[in-house]
PDB file of C-alpha atoms in Angstrom:
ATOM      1  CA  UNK E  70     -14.118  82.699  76.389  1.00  0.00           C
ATOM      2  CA  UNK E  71     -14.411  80.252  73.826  1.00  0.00           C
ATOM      3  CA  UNK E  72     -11.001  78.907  72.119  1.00  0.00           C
ATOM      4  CA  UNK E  73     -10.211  77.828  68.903  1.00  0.00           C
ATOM      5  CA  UNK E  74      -8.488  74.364  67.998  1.00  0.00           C
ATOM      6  CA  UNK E  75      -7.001  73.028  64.593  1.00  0.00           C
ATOM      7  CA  UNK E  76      -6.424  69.395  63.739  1.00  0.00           C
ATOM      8  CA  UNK E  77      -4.596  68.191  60.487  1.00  0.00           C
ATOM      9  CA  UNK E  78      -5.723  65.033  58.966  1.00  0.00           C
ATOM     10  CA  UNK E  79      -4.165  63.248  56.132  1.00  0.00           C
ATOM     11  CA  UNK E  80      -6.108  61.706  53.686  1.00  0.00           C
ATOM     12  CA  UNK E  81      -5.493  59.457  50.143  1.00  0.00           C
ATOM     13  CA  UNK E  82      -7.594  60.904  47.456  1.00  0.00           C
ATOM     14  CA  UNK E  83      -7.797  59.209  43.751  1.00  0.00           C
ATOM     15  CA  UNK E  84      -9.724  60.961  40.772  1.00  0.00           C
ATOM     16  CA  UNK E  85     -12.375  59.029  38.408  1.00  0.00           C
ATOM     17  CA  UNK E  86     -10.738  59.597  35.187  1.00  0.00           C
ATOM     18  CA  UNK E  87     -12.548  56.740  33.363  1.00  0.00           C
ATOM     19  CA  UNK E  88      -9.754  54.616  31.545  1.00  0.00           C
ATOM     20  CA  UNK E  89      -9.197  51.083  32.116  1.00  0.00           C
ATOM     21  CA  UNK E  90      -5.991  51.774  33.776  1.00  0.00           C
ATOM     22  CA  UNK E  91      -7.960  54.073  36.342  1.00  0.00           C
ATOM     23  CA  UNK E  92     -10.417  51.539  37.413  1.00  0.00           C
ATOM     24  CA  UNK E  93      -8.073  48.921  38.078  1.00  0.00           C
ATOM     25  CA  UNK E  94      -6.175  51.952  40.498  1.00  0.00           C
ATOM     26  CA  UNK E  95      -9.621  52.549  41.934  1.00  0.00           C
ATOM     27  CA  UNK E  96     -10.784  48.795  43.021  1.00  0.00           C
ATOM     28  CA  UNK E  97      -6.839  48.833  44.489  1.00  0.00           C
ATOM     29  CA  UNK E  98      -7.393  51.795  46.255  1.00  0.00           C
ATOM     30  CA  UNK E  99     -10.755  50.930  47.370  1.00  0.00           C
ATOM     31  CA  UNK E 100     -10.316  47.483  47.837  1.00  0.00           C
ATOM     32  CA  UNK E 101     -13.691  47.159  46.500  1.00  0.00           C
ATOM     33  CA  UNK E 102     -15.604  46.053  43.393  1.00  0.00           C
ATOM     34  CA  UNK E 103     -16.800  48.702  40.970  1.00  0.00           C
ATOM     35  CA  UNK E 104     -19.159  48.935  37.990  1.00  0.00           C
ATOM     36  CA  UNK E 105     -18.914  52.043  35.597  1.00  0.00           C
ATOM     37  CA  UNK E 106     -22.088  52.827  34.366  1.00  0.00           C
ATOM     38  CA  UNK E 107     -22.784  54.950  30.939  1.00  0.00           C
ATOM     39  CA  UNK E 108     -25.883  57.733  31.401  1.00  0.00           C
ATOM     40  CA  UNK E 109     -27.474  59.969  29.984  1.00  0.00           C
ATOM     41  CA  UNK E 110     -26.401  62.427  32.629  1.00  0.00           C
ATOM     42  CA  UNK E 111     -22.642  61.177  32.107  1.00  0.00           C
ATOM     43  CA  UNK E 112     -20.684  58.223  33.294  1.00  0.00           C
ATOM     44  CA  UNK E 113     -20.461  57.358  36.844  1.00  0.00           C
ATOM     45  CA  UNK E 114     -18.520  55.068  38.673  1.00  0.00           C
ATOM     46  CA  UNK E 115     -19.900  53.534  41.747  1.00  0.00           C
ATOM     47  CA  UNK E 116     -17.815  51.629  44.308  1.00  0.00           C
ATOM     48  CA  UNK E 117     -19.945  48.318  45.765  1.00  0.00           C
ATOM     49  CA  UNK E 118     -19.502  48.361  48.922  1.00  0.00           C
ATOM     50  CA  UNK E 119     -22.587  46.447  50.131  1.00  0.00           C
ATOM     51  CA  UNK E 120     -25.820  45.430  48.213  1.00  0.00           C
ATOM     52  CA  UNK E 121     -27.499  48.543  49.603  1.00  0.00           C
ATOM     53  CA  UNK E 122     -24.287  50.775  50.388  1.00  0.00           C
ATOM     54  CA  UNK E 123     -22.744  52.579  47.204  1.00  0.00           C
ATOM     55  CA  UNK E 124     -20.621  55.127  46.545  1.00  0.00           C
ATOM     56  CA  UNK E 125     -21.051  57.053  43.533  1.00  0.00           C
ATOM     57  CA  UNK E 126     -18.395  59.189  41.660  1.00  0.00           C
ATOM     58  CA  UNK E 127     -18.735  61.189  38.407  1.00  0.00           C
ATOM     59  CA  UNK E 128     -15.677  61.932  35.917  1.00  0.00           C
ATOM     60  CA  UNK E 129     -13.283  64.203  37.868  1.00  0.00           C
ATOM     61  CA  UNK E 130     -14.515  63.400  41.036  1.00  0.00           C
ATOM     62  CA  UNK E 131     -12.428  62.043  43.688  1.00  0.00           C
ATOM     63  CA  UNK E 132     -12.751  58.896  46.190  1.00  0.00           C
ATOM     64  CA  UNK E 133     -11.397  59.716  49.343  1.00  0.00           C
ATOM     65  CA  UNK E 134      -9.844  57.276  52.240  1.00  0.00           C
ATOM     66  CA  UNK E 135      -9.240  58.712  55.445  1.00  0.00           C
ATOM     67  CA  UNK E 136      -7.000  57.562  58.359  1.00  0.00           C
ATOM     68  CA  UNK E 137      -9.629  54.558  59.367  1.00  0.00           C
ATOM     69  CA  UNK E 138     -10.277  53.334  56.031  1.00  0.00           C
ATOM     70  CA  UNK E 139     -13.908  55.066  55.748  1.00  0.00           C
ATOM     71  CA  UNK E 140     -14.629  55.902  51.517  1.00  0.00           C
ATOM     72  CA  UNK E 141     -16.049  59.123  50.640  1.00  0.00           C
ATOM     73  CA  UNK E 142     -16.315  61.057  47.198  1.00  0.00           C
ATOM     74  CA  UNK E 143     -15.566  64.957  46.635  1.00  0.00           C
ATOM     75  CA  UNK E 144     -14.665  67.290  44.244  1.00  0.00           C
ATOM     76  CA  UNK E 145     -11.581  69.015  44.180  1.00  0.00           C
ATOM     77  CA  UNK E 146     -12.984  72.078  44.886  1.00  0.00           C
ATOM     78  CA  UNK E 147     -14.497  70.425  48.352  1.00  0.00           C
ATOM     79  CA  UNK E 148     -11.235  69.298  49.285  1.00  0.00           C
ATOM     80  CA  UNK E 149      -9.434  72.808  48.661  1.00  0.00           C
ATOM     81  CA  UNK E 150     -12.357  74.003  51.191  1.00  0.00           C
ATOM     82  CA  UNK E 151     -12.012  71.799  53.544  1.00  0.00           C
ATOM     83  CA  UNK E 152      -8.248  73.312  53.820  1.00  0.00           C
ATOM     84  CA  UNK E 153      -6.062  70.037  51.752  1.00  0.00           C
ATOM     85  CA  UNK E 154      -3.449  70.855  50.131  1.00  0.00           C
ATOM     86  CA  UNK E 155      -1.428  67.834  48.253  1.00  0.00           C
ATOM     87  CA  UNK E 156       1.384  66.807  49.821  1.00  0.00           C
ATOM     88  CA  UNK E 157       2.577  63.965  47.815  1.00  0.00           C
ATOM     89  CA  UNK E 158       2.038  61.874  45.294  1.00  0.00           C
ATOM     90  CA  UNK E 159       1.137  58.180  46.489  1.00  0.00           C
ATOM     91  CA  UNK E 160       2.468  55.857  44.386  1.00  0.00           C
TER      92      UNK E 160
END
């Protein structure tokens, strides 16, 4: 009979808002260099992580940090379901 486990992870989550305020929280967060880059699709943010490793978030997007440190972008909607739920503000 197969068995069914659950695991709760906590993760730090910011949101691309594009001010200047909000970039400075991002390369804080990150603890990476970013460039914010103006297209025709919309402005993007991407987070430099290595000359061929880049993450890229659009406005309202989040970047994600989980326990080990590893980056990630999703929406809010992703994160909902995936099953997080805020739990604090960081500050």
């Amino acid at each position: 009979m197969s068995q069914r486990y659950k695991k709760n992870v906590f993760i730090e989550a910011i949101e691309f808002v594009n001010t200047p305020e909000n970039h400075k929280e991002i390369i804080d967060f990150a603890g990476l260099p970013i460039s914010v880059e103006y297209t025709s699709e919309g402005v993007q943010l991407r987070v430099i992580r290595g000359a061929y490793s880049v993450l890229i978030a659009k406005v309202g997007e989040y970047i994600v940090k989980d326990d080990a440190g590893t980056l990630s972008v999703r929406t809010k909607e992703s994160l909902a379901a995936e099953g997080y739920t805020l739990v604090e503000e960081a500050g």
